[in-house]
Structures are given as structure tokens and as C-alpha cells.
Amino acid sequence: MRVRRAVLALLLAVLPVTVASPASAAATTFTAVADTYVQNDATGTNYGTSAQIVVDNSPVRRTFLRFTVNGVSGTVTSARLRLHTISGNTGSPSGGTWSGVSSTTWSETGVTWASQPAIDGGALGTIGSVGASGWYEVDVTSRVTGDGTVSFGGTSSNSDGAYFDTRETGANGPQLVVTTDSGTPPPSGDPVLVGAGDIADSGSGDSATATLLDGIAGTVFTTGDNVYDSGTAAEFTSYYAPTWGRHRSRTYPTPGNHDYVTSGATGYYNYFGTRAGPSGRGYYSYDLGNWHIVSLNSNISMAASSAQTQWLRTDLAASTKPCTLAYWHHPLFTSGANHAPSTATRPLYQALYDNNADVVVWGHNHQYERFAPMNPSGAVDTARGLRTWVAGMGGASHYGFGTIQPNSEARNSSAYGVLEFTLHGNAYDWRFVPVAGQSYADSGTGTCH
């Protein structure tokens, strides 16, 4: 009896947290309706038509922004002020402190240092060091409750000013991204798991795939290489945070080799916090409905005797869910020309196969590819094989295909997009969702073992 109780205690210790079916979420981006700055040594000058707004302490410059929020329904769960630094400046040690402003009637083309509104709404957040031509965010959720007009003010105590684009510059002007929760589950009532890997850089692909996520309710996964090129804290701030970062609260990530260019992947672990699993370990599990989900780390040892593989076997044995999906970065099967199959991951796949898992998703090669259900040796196995995907189309520039590997059933290397799973009680639907302007499609249904 004591032995049985000890085993039960061990199993309970590794049981994952159950994640409830997600509510329906939507994000809307509003552009500034007014933006300007004022300067203490030019008390009567208005800068409302300038192509830049500035926060500085020598001379003292303060920025004012106004947004009109409309058409928002449901509860506001997040509001983020997004600012883009100009390309013609090397940056600043401080992007300023951003606060609420009670007045919403100040004039963009009339306000001066002498007539500026009071920055009286309390500090909302501070932007750290900034570089040229990058996006930066401040959480302003406490100031946005729904439809209406809202103002913000920016100041800095640093004498090296930070310069941001204005609405006069077009797409890089200030933005307010408002996310709402309707409080209702997705139409099918079943959990949705959606994501991709190889995501955020200075290009436009990551912005386009993040926009897809704005319209898809559910839990978000990543298959590694979350930022390029080096997984630094600055890259997470400049590239990931303004795009996929607005979905961080519902994201369960996995790290890639580019995240580990920074020693110990500290940028990755610090950015995602507890959502990334124990720091330095990076593997963990959670439940969605009838599904057990496992995020693994292909940047550390995966040998059959490794701590990770032994943990995986214990975790799978403890799961009571009928269906299992796993994801990590380096693919065991791929036709990509840039990266060959990673045979070092086979012990992870073997553990999943031995425990009747159903689906595995990878990244690393910047493309989309789907394989038939296979055993660990790569042979088709319709009885127990795992259906696998390479989902590296999150935003980084595409890679081409080399020799097409056996059992590759679908592939594309030109469309950015996300891979969406609807997780039923004993089955799943999948679909490739392309970004606007792309037409590639792939979808289907599978059953659990």
C-alpha cells in the first residue's frame, strides 16, 4: 500500500494545470487622432505638423497623444500604446515615462509649452532604451475601459531624447491596440490551439501573422526562434512585443536555437516568465479540454537517459487525457533545404510514440510542411503513428525545399500564416491560415489513438 501511495504521489506531482476553454477574443488597432510635442525653450511654438514626437530633458520636451476608441464590445482585457522610433536617430537610453492625461480637448495644431494640458493621470509605464526604427510598447490597460477618447503624455528625465514617428508619417504613427473578451467560448465549444515558429524580426511577416491571431480565439503556441537574430531582451522588446507579444498572456512558447544565441536564452525566459516553464529547463505540459499538450526543448539534451526525456515519459504516463499533442523547435522529419532532419530529437518522438501520442509540430525550417502519421523510424503507421508538421512560417524570411522526404503530404514555402487546431473530444481539425494576400490552404481531420 505504501508503494502504491508513493507512486500516486509522484504522478500527482507532475500532473499539469488544466486550461479552461478560451473566451472569444478580438484585438482592434486605433491610430492616433492627434499627436504633438512641446518644448520648454520655445514656449509659444506648436509642433503639431511635425514628422516626429520627442521626449527629452535637455531641452525639456513632452509628447501628447490622443486616440478615439469606438466599436469596442465586451470587456477590455488589454490596451497597449505602440510607438515607432524614427530611422534617422541612433536611439536613446530612455524611451520615456508614459502617463494618462485627463484633458481630451487640447488642439494638435494649437498646443504649446505655455498652453499644454496637465499630465495628471498617473504613470502607466516606462520604455527603456530604444534603437532606430523599432516598435516599443507600454501597457495602458488601466486608462481604456471601452469606447471613448483617451489622452496620454510622455516625459523623460534623460538628456538624450527619444524620437518617435507621428501620424503624419503614415503606418508608423502611434497606435493603441485594444483587446476585448466577449466572455463566450469559441463557436464549436472546443479548445483552439494556434501558432507557428520562426517569428519576429524587422520584417513585415510577423506583423501579418500577429494580425491573424487578433481574429482567432484560443491558446497560442510557438515552435521556437521567437525573435531574430540573437534572442536578446532588446529584440524581444523591439520585434516580438509589438507583434505576437500582444498575445503573450495566452501563449505557451518553446525556445529555438536563435533564442539560445543569448547565453542561457535569458532574453526568452525573462520575457515569457513562468509561461516558458522553469528557467533553463524549458519543457512543461498543460491540458486543453480532452488534450494533453507538451512543450519540449530541443536545445538541451534529448538523449533517452536525459532528464528531459525521463520527465516526458513520467509526464505522459501520468496524463489521463485521451489525446496528446507536442511541439518543439528542431524537426525530426523535414524536406527543408536549409536544415536537415534533427535525429537527436528521436528519443522525444519515441517516448511520445510509446505513449500513444497523436500530433507533433516543429519549426526551424521557414516553411509549412505536413507529413502522414509515422513511427519513429519514418515509416507510415496508420495505427499508432504521429501526424507531424513543420510550422516555421511565422514571419522570418522563407526557406526553400530540397529533396522531398517520404510521406510528405503537403508543403508551401511562399505563404506566411499560422497552423490552427480545433481539439475535439477524441479527434482534431487542422487548417493552415494564410495572411492577407495569400491563398495557400491545407486542412483536414484526424482522430486520436
Coordinates of C-alpha atoms in Angstrom, one line a residue:
M1 CA 0.0 0.0 0.0
R2 CA 2.8 2.4 0.8
V3 CA 4.4 1.7 -2.6
R4 CA 1.1 2.5 -4.4
R5 CA 0.7 5.7 -2.4
A6 CA 4.2 6.8 -3.3
V7 CA 3.6 6.2 -7.0
L8 CA 0.3 8.1 -6.8
A9 CA 2.1 11.0 -5.1
L10 CA 4.7 11.0 -7.8
L11 CA 2.1 11.1 -10.6
L12 CA 0.1 13.8 -8.9
A13 CA 3.3 15.9 -8.6
V14 CA 3.7 16.0 -12.4
L15 CA 0.0 16.4 -13.4
P16 CA -0.4 19.6 -15.5
V17 CA -2.6 22.6 -14.8
T18 CA -5.9 22.4 -16.8
V19 CA -6.5 25.4 -19.0
A20 CA -10.2 26.3 -19.5
S21 CA -11.7 26.7 -22.9
P22 CA -10.7 30.2 -24.0
A23 CA -13.2 33.0 -24.4
S24 CA -13.6 34.7 -27.7
A25 CA -11.0 37.5 -28.0
A26 CA -10.6 40.3 -30.5
A27 CA -8.0 43.0 -30.9
T28 CA -8.5 46.3 -32.7
T29 CA -5.8 48.8 -33.6
F30 CA -6.6 52.5 -33.4
T31 CA -4.4 55.2 -34.9
A32 CA -3.8 58.5 -33.1
V33 CA -6.2 61.3 -34.0
A34 CA -3.8 63.9 -32.6
D35 CA -0.1 63.9 -31.7
T36 CA 2.4 66.7 -30.9
Y37 CA 5.1 67.7 -28.5
V38 CA 6.0 70.9 -26.7
Q39 CA 9.4 72.4 -25.8
N40 CA 10.4 74.5 -22.8
D41 CA 12.8 76.8 -24.6
A42 CA 10.2 77.6 -27.3
T43 CA 7.2 78.3 -25.1
G44 CA 5.0 79.7 -27.9
T45 CA 5.8 77.2 -30.7
N46 CA 3.5 74.5 -31.9
Y47 CA 4.9 71.2 -33.4
G48 CA 1.6 69.6 -34.4
T49 CA 2.5 69.0 -38.0
S50 CA 6.0 67.6 -37.3
A51 CA 7.0 64.2 -38.5
Q52 CA 8.4 63.4 -35.1
I53 CA 7.4 63.5 -31.4
V54 CA 10.0 63.7 -28.7
V55 CA 10.6 63.0 -25.1
D56 CA 13.7 64.7 -23.7
N57 CA 15.1 66.5 -20.7
S58 CA 17.6 68.9 -22.4
P59 CA 15.7 70.8 -23.6
V60 CA 12.6 69.5 -21.9
R61 CA 10.2 68.1 -24.4
R62 CA 6.9 66.4 -23.7
T63 CA 4.7 64.5 -26.0
F64 CA 0.9 64.4 -26.1
L65 CA -1.2 61.7 -27.9
R66 CA -5.0 61.3 -28.3
F67 CA -7.0 58.3 -29.5
T68 CA -10.7 57.8 -30.2
V69 CA -11.8 54.3 -29.3
N70 CA -15.1 53.2 -30.9
G71 CA -16.8 50.0 -31.9
V72 CA -15.4 48.0 -28.9
S73 CA -17.7 45.4 -27.4
G74 CA -17.1 43.1 -24.5
T75 CA -14.6 43.6 -21.7
V76 CA -11.3 45.3 -22.4
T77 CA -8.6 42.9 -21.3
S78 CA -5.6 44.7 -22.7
A79 CA -4.7 48.1 -24.1
R80 CA -1.2 48.8 -25.4
L81 CA 0.3 52.0 -26.6
R82 CA 2.7 51.3 -29.5
L83 CA 5.3 53.8 -30.7
H84 CA 7.8 53.5 -33.5
T85 CA 11.2 55.2 -33.3
I86 CA 12.4 57.2 -36.3
S87 CA 15.0 55.8 -38.6
G88 CA 17.2 59.0 -38.6
N89 CA 18.3 58.8 -35.0
T90 CA 20.6 56.3 -33.3
G91 CA 18.4 55.8 -30.3
S92 CA 18.2 56.8 -26.6
P93 CA 18.9 55.2 -23.2
S94 CA 15.3 56.1 -22.3
G95 CA 12.0 55.9 -24.3
G96 CA 10.3 57.9 -21.6
T97 CA 7.6 57.6 -19.0
W98 CA 4.0 57.5 -20.3
S99 CA 1.1 58.7 -18.2
G100 CA -2.6 59.4 -18.5
V101 CA -3.8 62.9 -19.4
S102 CA -7.3 63.9 -18.2
S103 CA -7.8 66.5 -20.9
T104 CA -9.0 65.3 -24.3
T105 CA -9.8 68.7 -25.8
W106 CA -6.3 70.0 -26.4
S107 CA -5.6 71.0 -30.0
E108 CA -2.9 69.3 -32.0
T109 CA -2.1 72.4 -34.0
G110 CA -2.6 74.8 -31.1
V111 CA -1.0 73.4 -28.0
T112 CA 2.4 74.9 -27.0
W113 CA 4.5 74.7 -23.9
A114 CA 2.6 77.7 -22.5
S115 CA -0.8 76.1 -23.1
Q116 CA 0.0 72.3 -22.6
P117 CA -2.5 70.2 -20.7
A118 CA -1.5 68.7 -17.3
I119 CA 0.0 65.2 -17.3
D120 CA -2.2 64.3 -14.4
G121 CA -3.4 60.7 -14.9
G122 CA -0.5 58.8 -13.2
A123 CA 2.4 56.9 -14.7
L124 CA 1.4 53.9 -16.7
G125 CA 4.7 52.5 -17.8
T126 CA 8.3 53.3 -18.9
I127 CA 10.1 52.4 -22.1
G128 CA 13.7 51.5 -21.6
S129 CA 16.5 52.0 -24.1
V130 CA 15.4 52.4 -27.7
G131 CA 17.1 52.0 -31.1
A132 CA 16.4 53.3 -34.5
S133 CA 13.3 52.2 -36.5
G134 CA 11.8 49.9 -33.9
W135 CA 8.4 49.4 -32.2
Y136 CA 8.0 49.8 -28.5
E137 CA 5.0 49.2 -26.2
V138 CA 3.5 50.5 -23.0
D139 CA 0.7 48.7 -21.1
V140 CA -2.1 51.4 -20.7
T141 CA -5.0 49.0 -19.9
S142 CA -5.9 50.9 -16.8
R143 CA -6.8 54.0 -18.9
V144 CA -9.0 52.3 -21.5
T145 CA -12.4 50.8 -20.4
G146 CA -14.3 50.9 -23.7
D147 CA -15.4 53.4 -26.3
G148 CA -14.4 57.0 -25.8
T149 CA -11.5 59.4 -26.2
V150 CA -8.3 59.0 -24.2
S151 CA -5.1 61.0 -24.0
F152 CA -1.5 60.2 -23.0
G153 CA 1.6 62.2 -22.1
G154 CA 5.2 61.3 -22.4
T155 CA 8.2 62.7 -20.5
S156 CA 11.8 61.8 -19.9
S157 CA 14.4 62.6 -17.3
N158 CA 17.2 61.7 -19.7
S159 CA 19.1 64.4 -21.7
D160 CA 19.4 62.0 -24.7
G161 CA 16.0 62.3 -26.2
A162 CA 13.9 59.6 -27.9
Y163 CA 12.3 60.4 -31.2
F164 CA 9.1 58.7 -32.5
D165 CA 7.2 58.8 -35.7
T166 CA 3.9 60.8 -35.8
R167 CA 0.6 60.0 -37.5
E168 CA 1.8 62.3 -40.4
T169 CA 4.3 59.6 -41.3
G170 CA 1.6 57.0 -42.0
A171 CA 1.8 53.4 -41.0
N172 CA 4.5 54.0 -38.3
G173 CA 2.4 56.5 -36.4
P174 CA 1.3 55.9 -32.8
Q175 CA -1.1 53.1 -32.3
L176 CA -3.4 51.9 -29.5
V177 CA -4.2 48.2 -29.6
V178 CA -7.3 47.3 -27.6
T179 CA -8.1 43.6 -26.9
T180 CA -11.5 42.6 -25.7
D181 CA -13.1 39.4 -24.3
S182 CA -16.7 38.7 -25.1
G183 CA -17.0 36.2 -22.3
T184 CA -18.2 33.4 -24.7
P185 CA -16.3 30.3 -25.8
P186 CA -15.5 29.7 -29.5
P187 CA -18.5 28.7 -31.7
S188 CA -17.7 24.9 -31.6
G189 CA -17.2 25.0 -27.8
D190 CA -13.9 23.0 -28.3
P191 CA -10.5 24.4 -27.5
V192 CA -8.4 26.0 -30.2
L193 CA -4.6 25.8 -30.3
V194 CA -3.0 28.1 -32.9
G195 CA 0.6 29.2 -33.7
A196 CA 3.8 28.9 -35.7
G197 CA 7.5 29.4 -35.2
D198 CA 10.4 31.4 -36.6
I199 CA 8.6 34.6 -36.0
A200 CA 9.8 38.1 -35.1
D201 CA 12.4 40.2 -36.9
S202 CA 12.4 43.6 -38.5
G203 CA 10.3 42.5 -41.5
S204 CA 6.5 42.5 -42.1
G205 CA 5.7 38.8 -41.9
D206 CA 5.5 38.8 -38.1
S207 CA 3.1 41.7 -38.1
A208 CA 0.9 40.0 -40.7
T209 CA 0.7 36.7 -38.7
A210 CA 0.1 38.6 -35.5
T211 CA -2.9 40.2 -37.2
L212 CA -4.2 36.7 -37.9
L213 CA -4.0 35.9 -34.2
D214 CA -6.0 39.0 -33.4
G215 CA -9.0 37.3 -35.0
I216 CA -8.5 33.8 -33.7
A217 CA -9.6 33.0 -30.2
G218 CA -7.8 30.3 -28.3
T219 CA -4.4 29.3 -26.9
V220 CA -1.3 30.3 -28.8
F221 CA 1.8 28.1 -29.2
T222 CA 5.2 28.9 -30.7
T223 CA 7.7 26.5 -32.2
G224 CA 10.9 28.4 -31.4
D225 CA 13.1 31.1 -32.8
N226 CA 10.7 33.6 -31.4
V227 CA 13.0 36.6 -32.2
Y228 CA 16.0 37.1 -34.6
D229 CA 18.8 37.1 -34.7
S230 CA 20.1 36.5 -31.1
G231 CA 17.2 36.2 -28.7
T232 CA 18.2 39.4 -26.8
A233 CA 16.0 41.3 -24.4
A234 CA 16.1 44.3 -26.8
E235 CA 14.9 42.1 -29.7
F236 CA 12.0 40.8 -27.7
T237 CA 11.1 44.4 -26.9
S238 CA 11.5 45.7 -30.4
Y239 CA 10.3 42.8 -32.6
Y240 CA 8.2 40.3 -30.6
A241 CA 6.4 42.6 -28.1
P242 CA 4.7 44.8 -30.7
T243 CA 3.5 41.9 -32.8
W244 CA 3.0 38.4 -31.3
G245 CA 3.6 40.0 -27.9
R246 CA 0.1 41.3 -27.7
H247 CA -1.0 37.7 -27.3
R248 CA 1.6 36.8 -24.6
S249 CA -1.0 36.3 -21.9
R250 CA -2.4 33.3 -23.9
T251 CA 0.9 32.0 -25.3
Y252 CA 2.7 28.8 -24.3
P253 CA 6.1 29.0 -26.2
T254 CA 9.0 26.8 -26.9
P255 CA 12.6 28.1 -27.5
G256 CA 14.7 27.8 -30.7
N257 CA 18.3 27.9 -31.5
H258 CA 18.2 31.7 -32.2
D259 CA 16.7 32.2 -28.7
Y260 CA 19.7 30.4 -27.3
V261 CA 22.3 32.7 -29.1
T262 CA 21.9 34.7 -25.9
S263 CA 23.6 32.7 -23.2
G264 CA 21.1 30.5 -21.4
A265 CA 18.3 32.0 -23.5
T266 CA 17.8 34.6 -20.7
G267 CA 16.0 37.0 -23.1
Y268 CA 13.5 34.3 -23.8
Y269 CA 13.0 33.2 -20.2
N270 CA 12.8 36.7 -18.8
Y271 CA 10.2 37.8 -21.5
F272 CA 7.9 34.8 -21.2
G273 CA 8.4 34.2 -17.4
T274 CA 6.5 31.3 -16.0
R275 CA 4.8 30.6 -19.3
A276 CA 8.2 29.3 -20.6
G277 CA 8.5 26.6 -17.9
P278 CA 11.3 26.5 -15.4
S279 CA 14.2 28.8 -16.5
G280 CA 17.0 26.9 -18.1
R281 CA 14.8 23.8 -18.5
G282 CA 12.1 25.0 -20.9
Y283 CA 9.9 21.9 -21.0
Y284 CA 6.5 21.7 -19.4
S285 CA 2.9 20.5 -20.1
Y286 CA -0.7 21.7 -19.8
D287 CA -4.2 20.5 -20.6
L288 CA -6.8 21.9 -23.1
G289 CA -10.1 20.1 -22.9
N290 CA -9.5 16.4 -23.6
W291 CA -6.0 17.1 -24.8
H292 CA -2.6 16.9 -23.1
I293 CA -0.2 19.4 -24.6
V294 CA 3.6 19.2 -24.1
S295 CA 6.1 21.9 -25.0
L296 CA 9.7 20.5 -25.2
N297 CA 13.2 22.0 -25.6
S298 CA 15.3 20.7 -28.5
N299 CA 18.2 22.9 -27.5
I300 CA 19.3 20.8 -24.5
S301 CA 19.9 17.1 -24.1
M302 CA 17.3 14.8 -25.5
A303 CA 19.1 11.5 -25.1
A304 CA 17.0 8.6 -23.9
S305 CA 18.7 8.9 -20.5
S306 CA 18.4 12.7 -20.3
A307 CA 16.4 14.5 -17.6
Q308 CA 14.1 15.9 -20.2
T309 CA 13.2 12.5 -21.8
Q310 CA 12.7 10.8 -18.5
W311 CA 10.5 13.7 -17.4
L312 CA 8.5 13.3 -20.6
R313 CA 7.9 9.6 -20.1
T314 CA 6.7 10.3 -16.5
D315 CA 4.5 13.1 -17.6
L316 CA 2.9 11.1 -20.4
A317 CA 2.3 8.2 -18.1
A318 CA 0.5 10.4 -15.6
S319 CA -1.8 12.1 -18.1
T320 CA -5.4 10.9 -18.1
K321 CA -6.3 12.7 -21.3
P322 CA -7.2 10.6 -24.4
C323 CA -5.3 12.8 -26.9
T324 CA -1.8 14.3 -26.8
L325 CA 0.0 17.0 -28.9
A326 CA 3.6 18.0 -28.5
Y327 CA 5.8 20.7 -30.0
W328 CA 9.4 21.7 -30.1
H329 CA 11.8 23.5 -32.5
H330 CA 14.1 21.1 -34.4
P331 CA 12.2 18.7 -36.7
L332 CA 12.8 15.0 -36.9
F333 CA 11.2 14.9 -40.4
T334 CA 11.6 17.8 -42.9
S335 CA 12.2 18.4 -46.6
G336 CA 13.6 21.8 -46.0
A337 CA 16.8 22.7 -47.9
N338 CA 18.3 24.8 -45.0
H339 CA 18.2 22.4 -42.1
A340 CA 18.4 18.6 -42.2
P341 CA 16.3 16.4 -40.1
S342 CA 17.4 16.5 -36.4
T343 CA 17.9 12.9 -35.5
A344 CA 18.9 13.9 -31.9
T345 CA 15.1 14.5 -31.3
R346 CA 14.2 10.9 -31.9
P347 CA 14.1 9.9 -28.2
L348 CA 11.4 12.5 -27.6
Y349 CA 9.4 11.2 -30.6
Q350 CA 9.9 7.6 -29.3
A351 CA 8.6 8.5 -25.9
L352 CA 5.5 10.1 -27.5
Y353 CA 5.0 7.1 -29.8
D354 CA 5.3 4.6 -26.9
N355 CA 2.6 6.5 -25.0
N356 CA 0.2 6.7 -28.0
A357 CA 0.5 10.5 -28.6
D358 CA -1.1 11.9 -31.7
V359 CA 0.4 15.1 -33.1
V360 CA 3.9 16.8 -33.2
V361 CA 4.6 20.3 -34.5
W362 CA 8.1 21.8 -35.2
G363 CA 9.7 24.9 -36.7
H364 CA 13.3 25.6 -37.7
N365 CA 12.8 25.4 -41.4
H366 CA 10.9 28.6 -42.5
Q367 CA 8.1 26.9 -44.4
Y368 CA 5.0 24.8 -44.0
E369 CA 5.0 21.0 -44.4
R370 CA 2.7 18.2 -43.3
F371 CA 3.6 14.5 -43.0
A372 CA 1.5 11.4 -42.8
P373 CA 1.3 9.6 -39.5
M374 CA 4.7 7.9 -39.0
N375 CA 6.6 5.8 -36.4
P376 CA 10.0 6.9 -35.0
S377 CA 11.8 5.4 -38.0
G378 CA 9.8 7.5 -40.5
A379 CA 7.6 4.6 -41.8
V380 CA 3.9 5.2 -42.3
D381 CA 2.0 3.8 -39.4
T382 CA -1.8 4.3 -39.6
A383 CA -2.4 2.5 -36.3
R384 CA -0.1 4.4 -33.9
G385 CA 1.9 6.9 -36.0
L386 CA 2.0 10.6 -35.1
R387 CA 1.0 13.1 -37.7
T388 CA 3.6 15.8 -37.9
W389 CA 4.0 19.4 -39.1
V390 CA 6.8 21.8 -39.8
A391 CA 5.2 25.2 -39.0
G392 CA 8.0 27.7 -39.5
M393 CA 6.0 30.3 -41.4
G394 CA 5.5 32.8 -38.5
G395 CA 7.3 35.8 -40.1
A396 CA 11.0 35.2 -40.8
S397 CA 12.0 35.1 -44.5
H398 CA 11.1 31.8 -46.2
Y399 CA 13.4 28.9 -46.9
G400 CA 13.2 26.6 -50.0
F401 CA 12.7 22.8 -50.2
G402 CA 15.4 20.3 -51.0
T403 CA 14.7 16.6 -51.6
I404 CA 11.2 15.9 -50.7
Q405 CA 11.2 13.3 -47.9
P406 CA 9.0 10.2 -47.9
N407 CA 5.4 10.7 -46.6
S408 CA 5.4 14.4 -47.1
E409 CA 1.8 15.2 -47.9
A410 CA 1.6 19.0 -48.2
R411 CA 4.1 21.8 -48.3
N412 CA 4.4 25.5 -49.1
S413 CA 7.4 27.9 -48.9
S414 CA 5.8 31.2 -50.0
A415 CA 2.9 32.0 -47.6
Y416 CA 3.2 33.3 -44.1
G417 CA 0.5 32.0 -41.8
V418 CA -0.5 30.1 -38.7
L419 CA -1.4 26.5 -38.0
E420 CA -4.8 26.1 -36.2
F421 CA -6.0 23.0 -34.4
T422 CA -9.6 22.6 -33.1
L423 CA -9.3 20.0 -30.4
H424 CA -12.4 17.8 -30.1
G425 CA -13.1 15.1 -27.5
N426 CA -11.3 12.3 -29.5
A427 CA -10.4 14.0 -32.7
Y428 CA -8.9 17.2 -34.2
D429 CA -9.3 19.5 -37.2
W430 CA -6.3 21.3 -38.6
R431 CA -6.0 24.2 -41.1
F432 CA -3.3 26.4 -42.4
V433 CA -4.5 30.0 -42.2
P434 CA -2.6 32.3 -44.6
V435 CA -2.0 36.0 -44.1
A436 CA -3.9 38.6 -46.2
G437 CA -3.0 38.4 -49.9
Q438 CA -2.0 34.7 -49.8
S439 CA -4.2 31.9 -50.9
Y440 CA -2.4 28.7 -49.9
A441 CA -4.7 26.3 -48.0
D442 CA -4.4 23.0 -46.2
S443 CA -6.9 21.4 -43.9
G444 CA -8.2 18.1 -42.6
T445 CA -9.3 16.0 -39.7
G446 CA -7.6 13.3 -37.6
T447 CA -8.6 11.0 -34.8
C448 CA -6.8 10.2 -31.6
H449 CA -5.4 6.8 -31.0

